[in-house]
Tab-separated table of C-alpha atoms in Angstrom:
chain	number	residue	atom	x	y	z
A	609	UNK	CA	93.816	104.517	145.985
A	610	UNK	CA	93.795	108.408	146.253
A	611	UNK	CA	95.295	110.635	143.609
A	612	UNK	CA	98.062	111.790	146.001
A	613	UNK	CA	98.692	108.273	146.289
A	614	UNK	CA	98.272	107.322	142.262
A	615	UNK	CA	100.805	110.404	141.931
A	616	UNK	CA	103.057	109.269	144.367
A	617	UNK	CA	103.524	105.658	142.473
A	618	UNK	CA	104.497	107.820	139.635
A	619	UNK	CA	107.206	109.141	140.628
A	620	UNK	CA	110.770	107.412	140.378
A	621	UNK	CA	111.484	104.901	142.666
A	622	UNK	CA	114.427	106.806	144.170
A	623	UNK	CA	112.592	109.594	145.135
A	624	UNK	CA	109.115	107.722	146.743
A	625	UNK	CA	111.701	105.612	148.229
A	626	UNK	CA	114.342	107.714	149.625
A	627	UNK	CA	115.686	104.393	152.053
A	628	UNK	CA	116.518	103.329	148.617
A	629	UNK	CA	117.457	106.585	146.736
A	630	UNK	CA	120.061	106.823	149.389
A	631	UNK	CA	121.452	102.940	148.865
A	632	UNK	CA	121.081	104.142	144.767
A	633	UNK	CA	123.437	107.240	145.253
A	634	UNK	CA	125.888	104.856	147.226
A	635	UNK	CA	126.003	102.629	144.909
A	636	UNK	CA	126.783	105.215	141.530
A	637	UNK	CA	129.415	106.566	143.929
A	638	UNK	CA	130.932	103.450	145.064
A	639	UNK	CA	130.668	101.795	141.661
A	640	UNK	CA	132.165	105.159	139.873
A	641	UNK	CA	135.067	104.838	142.433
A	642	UNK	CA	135.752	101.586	141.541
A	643	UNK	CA	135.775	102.014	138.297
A	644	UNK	CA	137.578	105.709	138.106
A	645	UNK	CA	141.083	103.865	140.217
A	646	UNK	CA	140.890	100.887	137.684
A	647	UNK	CA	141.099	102.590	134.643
A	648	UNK	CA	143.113	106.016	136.222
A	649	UNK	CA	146.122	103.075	137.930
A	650	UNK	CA	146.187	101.628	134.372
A	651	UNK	CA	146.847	104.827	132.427
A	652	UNK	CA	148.887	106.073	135.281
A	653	UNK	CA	151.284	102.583	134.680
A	654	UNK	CA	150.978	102.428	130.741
A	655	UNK	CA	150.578	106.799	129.967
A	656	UNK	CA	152.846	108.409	133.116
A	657	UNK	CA	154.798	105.937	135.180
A	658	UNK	CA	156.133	104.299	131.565
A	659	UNK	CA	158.908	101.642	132.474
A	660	UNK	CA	159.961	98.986	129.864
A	661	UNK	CA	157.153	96.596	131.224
A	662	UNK	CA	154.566	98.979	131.055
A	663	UNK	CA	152.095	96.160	128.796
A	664	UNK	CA	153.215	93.568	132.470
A	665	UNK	CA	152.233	95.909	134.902
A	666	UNK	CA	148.869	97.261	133.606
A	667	UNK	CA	148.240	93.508	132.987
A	668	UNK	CA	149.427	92.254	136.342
A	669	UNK	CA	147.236	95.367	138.014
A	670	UNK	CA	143.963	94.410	136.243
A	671	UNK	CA	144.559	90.385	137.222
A	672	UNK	CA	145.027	91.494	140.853
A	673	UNK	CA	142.119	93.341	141.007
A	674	UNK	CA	139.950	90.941	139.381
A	675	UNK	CA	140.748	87.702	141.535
A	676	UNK	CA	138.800	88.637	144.563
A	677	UNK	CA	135.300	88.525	143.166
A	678	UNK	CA	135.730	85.118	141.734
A	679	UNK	CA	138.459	83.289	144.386
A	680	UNK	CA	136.288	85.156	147.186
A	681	UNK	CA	132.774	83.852	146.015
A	682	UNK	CA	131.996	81.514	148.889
A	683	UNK	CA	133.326	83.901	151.679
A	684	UNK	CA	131.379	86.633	150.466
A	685	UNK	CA	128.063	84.617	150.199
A	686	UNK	CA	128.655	83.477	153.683
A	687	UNK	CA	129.341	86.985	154.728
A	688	UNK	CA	126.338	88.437	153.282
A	689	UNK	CA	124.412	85.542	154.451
A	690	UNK	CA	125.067	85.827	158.923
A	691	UNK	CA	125.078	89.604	158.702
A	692	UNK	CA	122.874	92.696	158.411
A	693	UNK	CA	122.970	93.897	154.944
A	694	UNK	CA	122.742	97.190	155.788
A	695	UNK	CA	126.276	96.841	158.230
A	696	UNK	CA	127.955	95.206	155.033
A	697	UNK	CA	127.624	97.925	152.625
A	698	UNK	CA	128.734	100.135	154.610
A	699	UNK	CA	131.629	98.726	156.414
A	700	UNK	CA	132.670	97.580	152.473
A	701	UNK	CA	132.255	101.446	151.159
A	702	UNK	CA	133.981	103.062	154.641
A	703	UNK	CA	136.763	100.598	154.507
A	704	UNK	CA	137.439	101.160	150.873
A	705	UNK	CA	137.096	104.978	151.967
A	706	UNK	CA	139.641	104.556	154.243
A	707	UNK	CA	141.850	103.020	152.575
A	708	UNK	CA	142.005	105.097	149.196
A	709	UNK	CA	142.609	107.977	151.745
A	710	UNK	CA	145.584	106.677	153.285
A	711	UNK	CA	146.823	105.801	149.776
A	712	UNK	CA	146.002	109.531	148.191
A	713	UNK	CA	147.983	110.467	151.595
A	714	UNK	CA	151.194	108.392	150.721
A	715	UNK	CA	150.540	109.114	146.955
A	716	UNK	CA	150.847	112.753	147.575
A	717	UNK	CA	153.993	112.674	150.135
A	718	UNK	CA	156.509	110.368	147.939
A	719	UNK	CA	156.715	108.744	144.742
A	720	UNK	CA	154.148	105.179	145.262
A	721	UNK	CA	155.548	101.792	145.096
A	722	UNK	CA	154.412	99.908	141.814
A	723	UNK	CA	153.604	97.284	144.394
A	724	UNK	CA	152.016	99.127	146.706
A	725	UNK	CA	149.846	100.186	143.659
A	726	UNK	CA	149.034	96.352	143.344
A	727	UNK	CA	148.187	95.949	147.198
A	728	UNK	CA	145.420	99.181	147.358
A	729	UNK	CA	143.737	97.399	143.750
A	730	UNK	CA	143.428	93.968	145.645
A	731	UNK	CA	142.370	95.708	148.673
A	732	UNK	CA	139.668	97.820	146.906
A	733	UNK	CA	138.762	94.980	144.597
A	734	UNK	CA	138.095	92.905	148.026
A	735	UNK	CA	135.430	95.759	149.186
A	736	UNK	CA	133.800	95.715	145.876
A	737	UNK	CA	133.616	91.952	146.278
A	738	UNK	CA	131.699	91.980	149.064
A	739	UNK	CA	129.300	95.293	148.002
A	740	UNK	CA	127.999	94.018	144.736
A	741	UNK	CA	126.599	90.584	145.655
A	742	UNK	CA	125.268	92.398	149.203
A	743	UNK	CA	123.721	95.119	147.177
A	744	UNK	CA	121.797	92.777	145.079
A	745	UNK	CA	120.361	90.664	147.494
A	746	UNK	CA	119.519	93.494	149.958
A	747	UNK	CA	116.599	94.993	147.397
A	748	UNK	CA	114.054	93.154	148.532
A	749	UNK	CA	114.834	94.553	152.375
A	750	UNK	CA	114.216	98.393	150.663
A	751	UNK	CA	111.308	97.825	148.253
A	752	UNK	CA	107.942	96.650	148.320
A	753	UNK	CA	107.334	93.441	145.874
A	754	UNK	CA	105.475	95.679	143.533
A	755	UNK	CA	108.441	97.798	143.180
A	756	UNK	CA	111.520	95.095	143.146
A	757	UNK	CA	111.291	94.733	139.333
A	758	UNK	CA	111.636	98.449	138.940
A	759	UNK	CA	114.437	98.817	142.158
A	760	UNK	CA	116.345	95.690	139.849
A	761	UNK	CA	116.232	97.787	136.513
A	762	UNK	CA	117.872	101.317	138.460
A	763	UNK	CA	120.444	98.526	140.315
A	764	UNK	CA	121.011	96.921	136.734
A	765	UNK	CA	121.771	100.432	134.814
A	766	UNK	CA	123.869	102.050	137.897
A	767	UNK	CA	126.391	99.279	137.537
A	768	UNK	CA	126.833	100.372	133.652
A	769	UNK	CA	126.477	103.826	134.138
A	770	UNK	CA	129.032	104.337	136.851
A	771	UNK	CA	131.274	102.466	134.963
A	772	UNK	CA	131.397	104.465	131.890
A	773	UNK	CA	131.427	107.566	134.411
A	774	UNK	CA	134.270	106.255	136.221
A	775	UNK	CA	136.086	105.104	133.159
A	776	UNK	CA	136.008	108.864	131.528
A	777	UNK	CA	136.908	110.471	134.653
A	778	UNK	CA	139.972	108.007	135.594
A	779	UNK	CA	142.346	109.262	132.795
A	780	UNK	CA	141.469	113.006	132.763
A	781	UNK	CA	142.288	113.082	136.609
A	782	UNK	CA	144.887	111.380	136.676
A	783	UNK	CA	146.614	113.774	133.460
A	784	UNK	CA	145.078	116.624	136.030
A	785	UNK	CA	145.969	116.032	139.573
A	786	UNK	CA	148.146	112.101	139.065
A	787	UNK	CA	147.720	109.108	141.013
A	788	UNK	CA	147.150	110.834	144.084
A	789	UNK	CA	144.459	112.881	142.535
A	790	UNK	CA	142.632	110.198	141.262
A	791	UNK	CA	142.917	107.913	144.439
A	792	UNK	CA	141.890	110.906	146.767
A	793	UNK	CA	138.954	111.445	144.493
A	794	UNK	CA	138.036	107.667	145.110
A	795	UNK	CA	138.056	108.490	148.858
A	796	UNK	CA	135.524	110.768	148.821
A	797	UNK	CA	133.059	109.018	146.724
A	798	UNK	CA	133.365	105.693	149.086
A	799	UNK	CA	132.886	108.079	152.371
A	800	UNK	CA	130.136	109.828	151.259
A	801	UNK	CA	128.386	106.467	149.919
A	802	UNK	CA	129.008	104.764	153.236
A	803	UNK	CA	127.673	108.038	154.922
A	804	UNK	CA	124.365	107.624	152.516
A	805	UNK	CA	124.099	103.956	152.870
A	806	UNK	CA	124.261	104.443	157.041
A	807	UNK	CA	121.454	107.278	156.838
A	808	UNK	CA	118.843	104.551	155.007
A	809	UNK	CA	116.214	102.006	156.309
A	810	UNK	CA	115.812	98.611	155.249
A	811	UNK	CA	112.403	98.201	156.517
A	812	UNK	CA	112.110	94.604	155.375
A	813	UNK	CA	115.158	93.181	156.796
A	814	UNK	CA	114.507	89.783	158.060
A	815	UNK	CA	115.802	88.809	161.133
A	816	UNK	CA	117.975	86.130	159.733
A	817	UNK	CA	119.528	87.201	156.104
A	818	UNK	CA	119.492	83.739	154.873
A	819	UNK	CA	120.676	80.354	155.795
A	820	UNK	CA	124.473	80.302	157.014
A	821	UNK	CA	127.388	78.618	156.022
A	822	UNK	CA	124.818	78.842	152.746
A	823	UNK	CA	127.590	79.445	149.400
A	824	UNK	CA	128.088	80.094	146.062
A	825	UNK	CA	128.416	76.265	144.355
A	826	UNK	CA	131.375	75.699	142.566
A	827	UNK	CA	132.650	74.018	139.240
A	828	UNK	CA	131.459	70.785	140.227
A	829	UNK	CA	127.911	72.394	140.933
A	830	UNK	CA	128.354	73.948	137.329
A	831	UNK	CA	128.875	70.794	135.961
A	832	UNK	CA	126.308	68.610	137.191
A	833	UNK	CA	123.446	71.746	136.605
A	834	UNK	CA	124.492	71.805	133.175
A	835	UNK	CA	125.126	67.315	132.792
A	836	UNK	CA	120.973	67.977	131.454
A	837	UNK	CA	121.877	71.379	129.642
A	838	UNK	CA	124.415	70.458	126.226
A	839	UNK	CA	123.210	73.322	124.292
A	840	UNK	CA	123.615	76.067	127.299
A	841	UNK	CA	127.431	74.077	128.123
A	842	UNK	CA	128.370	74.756	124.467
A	843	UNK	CA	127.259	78.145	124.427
A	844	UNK	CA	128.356	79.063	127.621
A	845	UNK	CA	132.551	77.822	126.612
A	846	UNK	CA	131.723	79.376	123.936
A	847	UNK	CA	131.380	82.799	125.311
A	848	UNK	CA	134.128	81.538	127.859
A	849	UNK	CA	136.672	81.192	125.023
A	850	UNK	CA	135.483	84.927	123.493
A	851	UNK	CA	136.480	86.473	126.796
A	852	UNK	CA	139.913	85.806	126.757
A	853	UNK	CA	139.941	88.260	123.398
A	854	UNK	CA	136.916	90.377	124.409
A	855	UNK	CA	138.613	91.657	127.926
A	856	UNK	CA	141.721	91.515	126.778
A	857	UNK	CA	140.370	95.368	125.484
A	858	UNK	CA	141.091	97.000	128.754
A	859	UNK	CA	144.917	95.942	128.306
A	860	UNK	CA	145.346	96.851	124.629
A	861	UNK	CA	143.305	100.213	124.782
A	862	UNK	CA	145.711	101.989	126.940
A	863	UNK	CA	148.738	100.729	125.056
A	864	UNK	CA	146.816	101.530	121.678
A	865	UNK	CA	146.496	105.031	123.344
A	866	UNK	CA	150.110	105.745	124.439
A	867	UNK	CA	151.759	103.555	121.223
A	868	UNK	CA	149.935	104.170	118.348
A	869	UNK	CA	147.455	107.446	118.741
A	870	UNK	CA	150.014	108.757	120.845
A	871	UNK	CA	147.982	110.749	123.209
A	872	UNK	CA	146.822	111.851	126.483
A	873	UNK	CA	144.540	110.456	128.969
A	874	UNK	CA	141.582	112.208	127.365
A	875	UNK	CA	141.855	109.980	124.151
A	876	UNK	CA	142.071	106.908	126.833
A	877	UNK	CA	139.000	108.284	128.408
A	878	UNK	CA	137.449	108.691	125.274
A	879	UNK	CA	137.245	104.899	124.242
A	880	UNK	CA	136.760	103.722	127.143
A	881	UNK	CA	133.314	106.117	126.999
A	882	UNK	CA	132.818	104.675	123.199
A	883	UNK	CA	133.301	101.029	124.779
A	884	UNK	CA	130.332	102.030	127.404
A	885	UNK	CA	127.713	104.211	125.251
A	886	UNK	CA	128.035	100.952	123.080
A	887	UNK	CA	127.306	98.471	125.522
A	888	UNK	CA	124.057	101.079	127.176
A	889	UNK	CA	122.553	101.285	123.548
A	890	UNK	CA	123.098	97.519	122.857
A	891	UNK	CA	121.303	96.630	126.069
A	892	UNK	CA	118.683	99.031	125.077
A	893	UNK	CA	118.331	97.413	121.453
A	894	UNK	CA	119.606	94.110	121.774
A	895	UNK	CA	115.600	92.678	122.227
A	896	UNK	CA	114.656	94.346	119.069
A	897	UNK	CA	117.449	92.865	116.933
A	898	UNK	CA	115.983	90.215	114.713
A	899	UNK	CA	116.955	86.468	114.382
A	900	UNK	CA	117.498	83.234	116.500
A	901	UNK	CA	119.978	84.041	119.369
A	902	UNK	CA	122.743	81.716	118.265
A	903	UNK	CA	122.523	83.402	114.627
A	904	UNK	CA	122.340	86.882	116.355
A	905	UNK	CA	124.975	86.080	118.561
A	906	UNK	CA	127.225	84.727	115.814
A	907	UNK	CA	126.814	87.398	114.020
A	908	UNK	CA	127.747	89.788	116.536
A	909	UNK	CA	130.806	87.869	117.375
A	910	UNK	CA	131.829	88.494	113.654
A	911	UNK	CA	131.027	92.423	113.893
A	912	UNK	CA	133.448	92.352	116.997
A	913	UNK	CA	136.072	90.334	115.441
A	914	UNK	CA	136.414	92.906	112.425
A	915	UNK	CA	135.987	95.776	114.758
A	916	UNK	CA	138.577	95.000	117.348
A	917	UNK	CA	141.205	94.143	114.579
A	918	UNK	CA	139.916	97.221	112.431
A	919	UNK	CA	142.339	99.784	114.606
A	920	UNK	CA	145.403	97.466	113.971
A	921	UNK	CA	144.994	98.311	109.946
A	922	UNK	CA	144.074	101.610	109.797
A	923	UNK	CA	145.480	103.427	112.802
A	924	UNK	CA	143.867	106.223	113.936
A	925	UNK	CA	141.289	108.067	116.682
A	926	UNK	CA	138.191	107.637	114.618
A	927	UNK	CA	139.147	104.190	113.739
A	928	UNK	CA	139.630	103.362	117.591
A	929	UNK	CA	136.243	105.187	118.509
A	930	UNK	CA	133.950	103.496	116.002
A	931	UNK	CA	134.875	100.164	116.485
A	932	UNK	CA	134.698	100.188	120.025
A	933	UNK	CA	131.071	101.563	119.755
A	934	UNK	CA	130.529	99.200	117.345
A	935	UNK	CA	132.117	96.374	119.815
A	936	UNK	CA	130.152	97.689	122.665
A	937	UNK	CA	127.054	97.335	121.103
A	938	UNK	CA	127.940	93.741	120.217
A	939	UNK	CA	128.090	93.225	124.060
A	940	UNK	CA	125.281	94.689	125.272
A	941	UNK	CA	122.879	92.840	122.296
A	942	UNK	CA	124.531	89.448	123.024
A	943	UNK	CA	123.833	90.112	127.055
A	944	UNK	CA	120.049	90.639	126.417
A	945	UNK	CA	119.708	87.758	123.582
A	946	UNK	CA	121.479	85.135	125.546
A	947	UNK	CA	120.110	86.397	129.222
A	948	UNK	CA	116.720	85.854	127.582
A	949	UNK	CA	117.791	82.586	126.075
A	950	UNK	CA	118.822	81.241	129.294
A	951	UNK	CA	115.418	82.421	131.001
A	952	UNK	CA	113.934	79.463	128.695
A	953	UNK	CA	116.086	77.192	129.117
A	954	UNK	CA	117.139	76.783	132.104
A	955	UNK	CA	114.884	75.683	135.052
A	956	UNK	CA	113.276	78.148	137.388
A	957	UNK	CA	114.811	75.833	140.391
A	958	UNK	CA	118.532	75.889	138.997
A	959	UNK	CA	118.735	79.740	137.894
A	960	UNK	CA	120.207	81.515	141.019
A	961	UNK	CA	123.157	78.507	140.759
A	962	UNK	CA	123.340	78.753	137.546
A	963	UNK	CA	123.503	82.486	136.877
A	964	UNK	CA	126.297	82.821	140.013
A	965	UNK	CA	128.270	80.059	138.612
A	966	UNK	CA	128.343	81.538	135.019
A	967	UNK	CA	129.606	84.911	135.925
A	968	UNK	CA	132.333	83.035	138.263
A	969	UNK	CA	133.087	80.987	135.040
A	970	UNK	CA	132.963	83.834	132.346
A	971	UNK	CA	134.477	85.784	134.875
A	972	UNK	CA	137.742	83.942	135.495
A	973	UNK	CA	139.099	84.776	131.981
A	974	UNK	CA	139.311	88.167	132.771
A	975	UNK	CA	142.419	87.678	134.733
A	976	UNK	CA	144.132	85.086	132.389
A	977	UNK	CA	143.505	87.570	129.421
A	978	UNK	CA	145.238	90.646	131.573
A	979	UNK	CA	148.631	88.713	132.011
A	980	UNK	CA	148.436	86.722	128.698
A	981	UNK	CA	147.777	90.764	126.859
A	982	UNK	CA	149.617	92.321	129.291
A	983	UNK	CA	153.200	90.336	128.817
A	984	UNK	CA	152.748	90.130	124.791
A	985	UNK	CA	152.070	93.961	125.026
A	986	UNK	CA	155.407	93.923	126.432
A	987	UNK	CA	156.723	92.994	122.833
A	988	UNK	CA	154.391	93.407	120.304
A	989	UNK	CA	152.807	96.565	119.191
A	990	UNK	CA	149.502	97.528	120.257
A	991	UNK	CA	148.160	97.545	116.401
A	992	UNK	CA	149.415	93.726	116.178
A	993	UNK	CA	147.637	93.091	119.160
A	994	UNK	CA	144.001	94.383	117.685
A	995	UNK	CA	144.868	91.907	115.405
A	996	UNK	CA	145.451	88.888	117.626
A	997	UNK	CA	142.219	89.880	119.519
A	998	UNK	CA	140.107	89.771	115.898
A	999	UNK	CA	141.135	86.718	114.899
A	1000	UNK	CA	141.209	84.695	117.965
A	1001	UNK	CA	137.311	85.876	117.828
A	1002	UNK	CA	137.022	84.037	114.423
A	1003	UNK	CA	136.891	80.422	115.256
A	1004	UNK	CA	134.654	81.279	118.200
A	1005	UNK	CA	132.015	82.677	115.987
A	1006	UNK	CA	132.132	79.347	113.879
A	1007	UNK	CA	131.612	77.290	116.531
A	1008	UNK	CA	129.217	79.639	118.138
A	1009	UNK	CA	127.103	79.380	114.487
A	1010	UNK	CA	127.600	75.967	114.318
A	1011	UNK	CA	125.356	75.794	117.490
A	1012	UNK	CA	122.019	76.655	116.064
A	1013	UNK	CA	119.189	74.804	115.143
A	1014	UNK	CA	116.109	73.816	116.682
A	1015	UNK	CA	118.042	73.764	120.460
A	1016	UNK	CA	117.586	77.373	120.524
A	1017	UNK	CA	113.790	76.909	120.914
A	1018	UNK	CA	113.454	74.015	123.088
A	1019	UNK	CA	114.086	73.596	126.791
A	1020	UNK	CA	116.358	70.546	127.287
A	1021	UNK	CA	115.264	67.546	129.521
A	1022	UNK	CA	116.830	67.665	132.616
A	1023	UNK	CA	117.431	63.523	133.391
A	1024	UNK	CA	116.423	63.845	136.719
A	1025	UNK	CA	112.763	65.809	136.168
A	1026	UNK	CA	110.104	65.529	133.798
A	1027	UNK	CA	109.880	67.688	130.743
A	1028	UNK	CA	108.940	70.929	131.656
A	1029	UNK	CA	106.840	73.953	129.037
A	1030	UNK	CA	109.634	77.024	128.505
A	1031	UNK	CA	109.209	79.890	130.715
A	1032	UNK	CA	108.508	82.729	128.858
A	1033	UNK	CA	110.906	85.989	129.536
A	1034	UNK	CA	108.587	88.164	130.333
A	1035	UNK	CA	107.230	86.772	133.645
A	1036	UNK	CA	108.943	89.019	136.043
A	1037	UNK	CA	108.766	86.241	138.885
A	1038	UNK	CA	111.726	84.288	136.819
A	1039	UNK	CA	113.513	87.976	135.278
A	1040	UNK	CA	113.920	88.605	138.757
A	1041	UNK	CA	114.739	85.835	140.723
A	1042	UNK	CA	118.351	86.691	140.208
A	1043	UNK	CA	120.465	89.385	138.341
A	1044	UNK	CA	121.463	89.324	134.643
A	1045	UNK	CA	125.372	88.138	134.393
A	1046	UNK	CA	127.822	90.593	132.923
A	1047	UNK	CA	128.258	89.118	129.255
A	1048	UNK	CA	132.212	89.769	128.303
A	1049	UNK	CA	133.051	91.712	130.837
A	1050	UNK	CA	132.977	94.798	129.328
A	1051	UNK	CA	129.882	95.763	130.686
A	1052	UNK	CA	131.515	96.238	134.086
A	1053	UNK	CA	134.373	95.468	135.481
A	1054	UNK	CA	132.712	95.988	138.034
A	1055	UNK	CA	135.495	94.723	139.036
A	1056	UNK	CA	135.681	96.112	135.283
């Protein structure tokens, strides 16, 4: 290889690439977007529209917008499976595009609808549906194989880091310019990522994208991969049961804001970027965190527990801040433990099932905890319910603990395969074969 070429493969990916530093900048933008109308509708309902249901609405709002991605599932996989990858990002960015314009237009001419509010979040949720699971699958169409585990690692961070971007930026525009500002804002990131995603190659596109009519299994398929698997089924309604306290954070944050602190949309955007540097660094140092998963895990379950309810007993900003970095970071080292966990013990064959199935299944709380939070913020104060969200954590960490034990080490026999030796995590042909779920959902919402 020539030393123009050896410096050429040192570069970043996005910029040897640019095909893929294009899909990249979409995808910040698009994500960012998503992200920036979530959090800005929800402090626009709870901070400026008010209303005696405010705790209902937000909660209603973030239910609607997180159905699509898990009622949607099989649709989108058959979607992304008959047609050019390329053509469905960017018909899912333009449409969204299009759509936050129109709303920014109506937004800006009369006072919006709560309802029609509702409508543009399901509609926008729908696009993002249908991007994330296309996006994913369409790296190996942009990359060579050398360069897919490095393409998966800039997908993997984007989602995280355009979420924490678009959570900061949703409350301060919306305190700067209102709902219209925020949703006309939204516009032009989606545009300009379809615009970027149109200009790019995907050199490796097959002809064919994949089998059709091929779909995400269901809860039956969940079941019956994981009849072989007790220890992953425990663990996994474990963390099932956790979510319905752990996302019920993006109710009780606004409401903590506007109740208790008091304050603008830059203390809202303010923990929701604690909640997100938290989650980054915990990804970053969740490998180097020592002890068995389960124990690790457990423990980390406990850490949240006192840090969620820690703002209900000693009200305040710092308070709120601290133990939402401290929650974060929770998040992100359970992701990497249990990810890498998982990597063991579940078979190479059954992984892209069983990873798609698990985020449907974690997933699906996310909307339960909205209306459940939502309604009781209606009539309890958000201090009491930090303290409903810590100690519903508690007898989830017990069972959680109760867990470990030589299972954590061992891959379970499957009754329909021979024993088979543990994988080890760092063989990129497994890390890769599909994407890392989004632990608690507060790592995204992407979506969240």
């Amino acid at each position: 290889m020539s030393d123009l070429a050896v410096r050429a493969r040192r570069l970043p990916l996005v910029l040897r690439n640019p095909s893929f530093g294009r899909v990249w900048a979409g995808q910040a933008l698009g994500q960012a977007a998503s992200r920036m109308f979530q959090v800005g509708a929800v402090w626009w309902l709870v901070g400026v529209a008010g209303g005696d249901h405010r705790g209902l609405d937000s909660g209603l709002f973030l239910m609607v917008s997180s159905l699509p991605a898990i009622v949607l599932a099989p649709v989108v996989a058959r979607l992304v499976a008959r047609h050019a990858h390329r053509t469905v990002l960017a018909t899912a960015t333009a449409v969204a595009g299009v759509l936050s314009a129109a709303t920014a237009v109506w937004a800006r001419t009369t006072a919006l609808p709560v309802i029609a509010l509702y409508a543009a979040g399901l509609a926008l949720a729908i696009c993002q549906a249908v991007f994330d699971p296309c996006l994913t699958t369409s790296v190996p169409e942009l990359v060579e194989d050398a360069d897919i585990e490095a393409a998966t690692a800039f997908e993997l961070s984007t989602q995280s880091l355009a979420g924490l971007a678009g959570g900061l930026l949703g409350p301060l525009v919306v305190d700067a310019g209102g709902l219209a500002g925020v949703v006309a804002g939204c516009a032009g990131a989606y545009l300009s990522a379809a615009l970027l995603i149109v200009s790019a190659r995907f050199p490796r596109a097959a002809a064919g994208n994949g089998p059709a009519g091929e779909v995400t299994p269901g809860t039956g398929s969940l079941r019956r991969l994981l009849a072989g698997l007790p220890f992953v089924r425990r663990v996994l309604l474990c963390f099932t049961a956790a979510n319905v306290f752990t996302t019920a954070v993006y109710v009780v944050m606004p409401l903590y804001t506007r109740g208790t602190l008091h304050s603008a949309g830059s203390t809202a955007a303010l923990l929701e970027a604690a909640l997100g540097a938290g989650t980054l660094v915990g990804s970053f140092t969740g490998g180097r965190v020592p002890g068995r998963p389960v124990t690790v895990g457990s423990g980390c379950l406990a850490a949240m527990a006192a840090a969620l309810a820690l703002p209900g007993l000693c009200p305040g900003h710092l308070v709120a801040v601290g133990s939402l970095l401290v929650v974060g970071w929770c998040v992100g080292v359970i992701g990497v433990r249990f990810v890498a966990l998982f990597q063991r013990q579940v078979p190479a064959e059954d992984k892209p099932g069983f990873f798609a199935v698990m985020q449907a299944l974690l997933g699906a709380t996310f909307p339960l905890a909205s209306l459940l939070f939502g309604a009781l913020g209606d009539h309890l104060t958000a201090g009491t319910l930090c303290l409903v969200q810590g100690a519903g954590l508690l007898p989830v960490t017990v069972a959680l603990w109760r867990l470990g034990g030589p299972a954590e080490d061992t891959e379970p026999r499957r009754p329909d395969r021979p024993a088979r030796r543990a994988t080890p995590t760092g063989d990129a042909s497994v890390r890769h074969e599909v994407a890392p779920p989004k632990w608690m959902a507060c790592t995204r919402k992407e979506g969240h």
